[in-house]
Short mmCIF file of C-alpha atoms in Angstrom, two decimals:
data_model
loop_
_atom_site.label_atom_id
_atom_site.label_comp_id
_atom_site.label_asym_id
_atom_site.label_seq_id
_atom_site.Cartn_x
_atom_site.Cartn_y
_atom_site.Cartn_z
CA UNK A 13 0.00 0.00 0.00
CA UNK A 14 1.38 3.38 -1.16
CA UNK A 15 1.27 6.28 1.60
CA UNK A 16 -0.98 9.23 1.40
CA UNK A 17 0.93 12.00 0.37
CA UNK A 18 1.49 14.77 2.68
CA UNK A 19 -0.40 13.10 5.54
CA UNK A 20 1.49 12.85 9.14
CA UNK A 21 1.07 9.29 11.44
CA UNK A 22 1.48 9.80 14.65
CA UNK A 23 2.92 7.05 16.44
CA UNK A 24 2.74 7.29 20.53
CA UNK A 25 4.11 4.57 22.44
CA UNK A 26 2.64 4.12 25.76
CA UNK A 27 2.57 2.73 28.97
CA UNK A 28 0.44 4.30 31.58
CA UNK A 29 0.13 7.84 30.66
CA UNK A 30 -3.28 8.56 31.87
CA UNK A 31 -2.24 11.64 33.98
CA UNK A 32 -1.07 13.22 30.63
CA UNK A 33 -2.08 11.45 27.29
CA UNK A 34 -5.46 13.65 26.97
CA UNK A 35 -3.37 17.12 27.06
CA UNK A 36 -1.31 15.17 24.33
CA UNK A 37 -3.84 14.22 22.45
CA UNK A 38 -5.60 17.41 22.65
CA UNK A 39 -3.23 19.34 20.75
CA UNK A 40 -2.75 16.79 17.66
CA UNK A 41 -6.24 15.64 17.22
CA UNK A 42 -8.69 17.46 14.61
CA UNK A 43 -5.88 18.30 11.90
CA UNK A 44 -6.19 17.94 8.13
CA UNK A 45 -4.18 15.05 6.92
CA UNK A 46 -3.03 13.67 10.70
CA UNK A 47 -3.30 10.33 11.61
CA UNK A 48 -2.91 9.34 14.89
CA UNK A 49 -2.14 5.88 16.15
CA UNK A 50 -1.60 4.83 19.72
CA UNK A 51 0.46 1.47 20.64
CA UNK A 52 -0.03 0.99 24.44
CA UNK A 53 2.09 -1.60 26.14
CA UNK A 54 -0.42 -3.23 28.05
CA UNK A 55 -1.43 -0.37 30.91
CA UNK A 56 -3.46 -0.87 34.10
CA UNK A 57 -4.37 2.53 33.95
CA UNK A 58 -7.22 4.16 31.74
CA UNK A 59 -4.61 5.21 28.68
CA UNK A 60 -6.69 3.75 26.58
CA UNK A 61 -10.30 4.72 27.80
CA UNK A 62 -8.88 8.05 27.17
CA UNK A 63 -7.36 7.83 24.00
CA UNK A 64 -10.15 6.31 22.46
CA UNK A 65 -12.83 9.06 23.83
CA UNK A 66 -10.16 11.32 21.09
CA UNK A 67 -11.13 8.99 18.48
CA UNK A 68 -7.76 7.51 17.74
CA UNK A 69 -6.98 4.26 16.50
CA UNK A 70 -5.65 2.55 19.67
CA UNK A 71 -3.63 -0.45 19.06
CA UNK A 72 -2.26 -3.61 21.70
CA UNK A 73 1.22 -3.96 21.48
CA UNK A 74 3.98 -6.24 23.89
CA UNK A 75 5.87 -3.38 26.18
CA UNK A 76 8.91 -2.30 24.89
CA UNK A 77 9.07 1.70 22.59
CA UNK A 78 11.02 0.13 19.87
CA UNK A 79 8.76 -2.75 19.35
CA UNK A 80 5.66 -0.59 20.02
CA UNK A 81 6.90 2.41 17.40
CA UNK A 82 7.15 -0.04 14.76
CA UNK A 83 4.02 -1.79 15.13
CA UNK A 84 2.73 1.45 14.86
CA UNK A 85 4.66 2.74 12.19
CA UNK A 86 3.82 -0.89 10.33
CA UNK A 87 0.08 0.26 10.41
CA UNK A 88 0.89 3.82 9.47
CA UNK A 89 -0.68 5.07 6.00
CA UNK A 90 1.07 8.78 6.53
CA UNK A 91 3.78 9.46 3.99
CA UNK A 92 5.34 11.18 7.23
CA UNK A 93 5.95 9.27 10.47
CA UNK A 94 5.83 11.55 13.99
CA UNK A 95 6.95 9.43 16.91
CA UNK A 96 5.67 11.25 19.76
CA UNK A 97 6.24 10.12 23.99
CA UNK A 98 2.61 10.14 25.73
CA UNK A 99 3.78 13.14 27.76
CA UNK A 100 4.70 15.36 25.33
CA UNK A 101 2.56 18.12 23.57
CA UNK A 102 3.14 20.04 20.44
CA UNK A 103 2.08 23.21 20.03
CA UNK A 104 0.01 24.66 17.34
CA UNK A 105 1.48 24.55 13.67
CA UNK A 106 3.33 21.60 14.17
CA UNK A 107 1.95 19.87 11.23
CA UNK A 108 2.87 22.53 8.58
CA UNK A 109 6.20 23.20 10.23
CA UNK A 110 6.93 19.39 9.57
CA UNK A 111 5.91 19.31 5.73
CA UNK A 112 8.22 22.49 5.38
CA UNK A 113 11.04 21.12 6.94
CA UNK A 114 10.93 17.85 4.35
CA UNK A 115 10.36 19.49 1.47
CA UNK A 116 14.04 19.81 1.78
CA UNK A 117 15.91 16.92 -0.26
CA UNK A 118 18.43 17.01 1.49
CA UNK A 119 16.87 16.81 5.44
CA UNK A 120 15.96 13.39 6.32
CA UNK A 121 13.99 13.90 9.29
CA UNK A 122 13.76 16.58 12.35
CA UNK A 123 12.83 17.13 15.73
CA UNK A 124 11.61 20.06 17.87
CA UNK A 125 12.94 21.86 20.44
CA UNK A 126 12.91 20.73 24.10
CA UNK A 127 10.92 22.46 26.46
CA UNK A 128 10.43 21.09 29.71
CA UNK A 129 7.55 21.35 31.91
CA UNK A 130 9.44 22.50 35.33
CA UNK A 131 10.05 26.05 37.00
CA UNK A 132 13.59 24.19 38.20
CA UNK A 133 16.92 26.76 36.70
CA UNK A 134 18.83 23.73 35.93
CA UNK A 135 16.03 22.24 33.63
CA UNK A 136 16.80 25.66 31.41
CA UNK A 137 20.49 24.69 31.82
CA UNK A 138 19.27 20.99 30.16
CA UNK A 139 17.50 22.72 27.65
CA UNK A 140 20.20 24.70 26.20
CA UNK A 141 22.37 21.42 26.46
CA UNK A 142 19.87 20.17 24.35
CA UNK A 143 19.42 23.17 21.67
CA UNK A 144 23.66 22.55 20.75
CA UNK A 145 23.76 18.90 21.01
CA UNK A 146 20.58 18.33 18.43
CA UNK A 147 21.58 21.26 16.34
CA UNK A 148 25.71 20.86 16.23
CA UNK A 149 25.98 17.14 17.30
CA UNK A 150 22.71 16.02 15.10
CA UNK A 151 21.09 13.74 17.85
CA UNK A 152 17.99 14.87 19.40
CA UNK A 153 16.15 12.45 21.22
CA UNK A 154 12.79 11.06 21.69
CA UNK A 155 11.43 13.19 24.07
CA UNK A 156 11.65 16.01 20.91
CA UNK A 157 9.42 14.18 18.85
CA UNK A 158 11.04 12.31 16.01
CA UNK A 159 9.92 12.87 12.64
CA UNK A 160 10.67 11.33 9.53
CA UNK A 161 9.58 9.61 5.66
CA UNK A 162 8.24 7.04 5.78
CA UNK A 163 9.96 5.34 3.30
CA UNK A 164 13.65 6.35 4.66
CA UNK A 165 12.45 4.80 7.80
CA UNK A 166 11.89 1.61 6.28
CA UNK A 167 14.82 1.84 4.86
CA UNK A 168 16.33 2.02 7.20
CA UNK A 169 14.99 -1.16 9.09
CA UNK A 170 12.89 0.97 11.88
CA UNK A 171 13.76 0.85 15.42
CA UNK A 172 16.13 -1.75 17.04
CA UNK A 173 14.14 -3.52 19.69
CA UNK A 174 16.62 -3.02 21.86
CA UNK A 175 14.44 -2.18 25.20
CA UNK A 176 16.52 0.97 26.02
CA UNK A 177 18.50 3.42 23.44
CA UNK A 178 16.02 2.95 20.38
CA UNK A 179 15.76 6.85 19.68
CA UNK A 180 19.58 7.16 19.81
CA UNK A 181 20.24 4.31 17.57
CA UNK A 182 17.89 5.13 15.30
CA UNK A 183 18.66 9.04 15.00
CA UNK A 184 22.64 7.89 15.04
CA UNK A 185 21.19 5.53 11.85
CA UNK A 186 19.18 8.50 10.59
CA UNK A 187 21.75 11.53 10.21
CA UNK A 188 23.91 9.24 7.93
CA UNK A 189 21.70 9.50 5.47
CA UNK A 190 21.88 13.29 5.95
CA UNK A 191 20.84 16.53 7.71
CA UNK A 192 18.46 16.75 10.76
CA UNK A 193 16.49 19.66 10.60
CA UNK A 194 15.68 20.89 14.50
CA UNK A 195 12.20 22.91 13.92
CA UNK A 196 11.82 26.25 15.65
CA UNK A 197 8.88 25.06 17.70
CA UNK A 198 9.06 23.75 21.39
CA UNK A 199 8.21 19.93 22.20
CA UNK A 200 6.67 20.45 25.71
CA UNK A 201 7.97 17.31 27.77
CA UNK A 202 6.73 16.40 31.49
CA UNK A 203 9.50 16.97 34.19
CA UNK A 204 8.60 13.81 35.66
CA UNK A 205 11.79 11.84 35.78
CA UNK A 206 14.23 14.99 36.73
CA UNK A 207 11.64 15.71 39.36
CA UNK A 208 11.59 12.42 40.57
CA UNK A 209 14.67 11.01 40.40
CA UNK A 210 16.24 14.41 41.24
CA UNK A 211 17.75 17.00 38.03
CA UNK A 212 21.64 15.65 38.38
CA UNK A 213 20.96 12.42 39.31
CA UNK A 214 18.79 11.98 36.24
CA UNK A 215 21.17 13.41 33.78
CA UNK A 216 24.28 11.70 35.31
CA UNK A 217 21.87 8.43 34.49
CA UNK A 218 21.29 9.29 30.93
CA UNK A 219 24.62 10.06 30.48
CA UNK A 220 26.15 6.87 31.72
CA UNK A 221 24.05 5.12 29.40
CA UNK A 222 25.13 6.77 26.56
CA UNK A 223 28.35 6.05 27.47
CA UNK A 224 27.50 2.43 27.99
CA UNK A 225 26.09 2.45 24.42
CA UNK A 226 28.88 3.74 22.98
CA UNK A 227 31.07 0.76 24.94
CA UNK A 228 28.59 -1.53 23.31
CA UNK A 229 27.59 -2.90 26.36
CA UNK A 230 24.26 -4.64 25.27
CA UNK A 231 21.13 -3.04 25.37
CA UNK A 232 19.73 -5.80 27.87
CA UNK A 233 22.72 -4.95 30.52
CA UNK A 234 22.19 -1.15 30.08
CA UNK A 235 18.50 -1.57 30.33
CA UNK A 236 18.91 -3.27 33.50
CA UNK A 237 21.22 -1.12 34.89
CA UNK A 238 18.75 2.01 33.91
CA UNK A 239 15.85 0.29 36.01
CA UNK A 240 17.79 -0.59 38.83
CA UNK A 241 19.82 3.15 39.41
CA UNK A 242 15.90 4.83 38.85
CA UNK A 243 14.08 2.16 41.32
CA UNK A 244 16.05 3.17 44.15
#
């Protein structure tokens, strides 16, 4: 089946999200030539109540965001694939800001800037972090909102089921092909995890996982070494 031209899928992986899907969903439902598609991973929660009182398709999936992206991307009739966390909203325009970024030959996919949801000073201090690394170093990261064609993602063999890492594989994949274009509109993110798990502690995690990554310590190892440092 050939994609529609010009239309966006969004793909939301989730687990769980009840507190924050519906402000998600809120700003990406009702738009021309959006598709929306939500893969949850089997929550106890009412994710999916929710997301189907927005009228999206709402799809069963085995946990896991690389497994659940590309079952969703594998049902996906958008010529454009947005891969979008359940606590992250998009503000308005996001859609035509996309299509204008892409009809660029030689941009193979995007983000948006990081914004995140906190009053904290050192979660402005992560932001601009964020601004040089996805604009200088190419790698933005899930919680920006990946977007890409559909047909370079295939090409690319989707996301390595890898249960930790997937966006940074994938994006790492992605800019060989050529340049990531960061869009001049904010991806609002929850603060959840920095608030939780406390701002430096958080980033020192993320960090050491990167590093881990890089080691090529498997993906199983760093996974459980990512649960285990944010249970405690």
């Amino acid at each position: 089946m050939r994609p529609n031209p010009g239309q966006i899928s969004i793909i939301l992986p989730v687990l769980n999200e009840e507190a924050g899907i519906g402000a998600t969903l809120a700003g990406v439902c009702g738009l021309a030539d959006v598709e929306i598609i939500l893969v949850d991973g089997g929550s106890s929660d009412r994710t999916r109540e929710i997301a189907a009182s927005y009228g999206v398709t709402v799809v069963r999936s085995e946990p896991g965001r690389g497994r659940q992206m590309n079952l969703g991307a594998a049902q996906a009739t958008g010529e454009i694939l947005l891969f979008l966390h359940g606590d992250t909203r998009l503000g308005s325009g996001f859609d035509r800001e996309i299509r204008r970024i892409l009809e660029e030959p030689k941009v193979v996919g995007g983000a948006f800037e990081l914004r995140i949801e906190g009053p904290e000073p050192l979660l402005r201090v992560i932001e601009w972090g964020v601004k040089w690394r996805s604009r200088l170093g190419q790698m933005p990261y899930g919680d920006q909102g990946i977007f890409v064609r559909a047909a370079t993602f295939w090409e690319l063999g989707g996301f390595a089921e890898m249960g930790i890492m997937e966006d940074f594989d994938f994006v790492g994949r992605l800019k060989r092909r050529g340049r990531l274009a960061i869009a001049p509109l904010p991806a609002f993110t929850s603060a959840r995890r920095w608030q939780k798990w406390g701002i430096l502690r958080t980033t020192g995690i993320n960090q050491l996982m990167i590093v881990g990554y890089y080691l090529g310590i498997s993906p199983a190892r760093l996974a459980h070494w990512y649960r285990s440092a944010t249970l405690k």
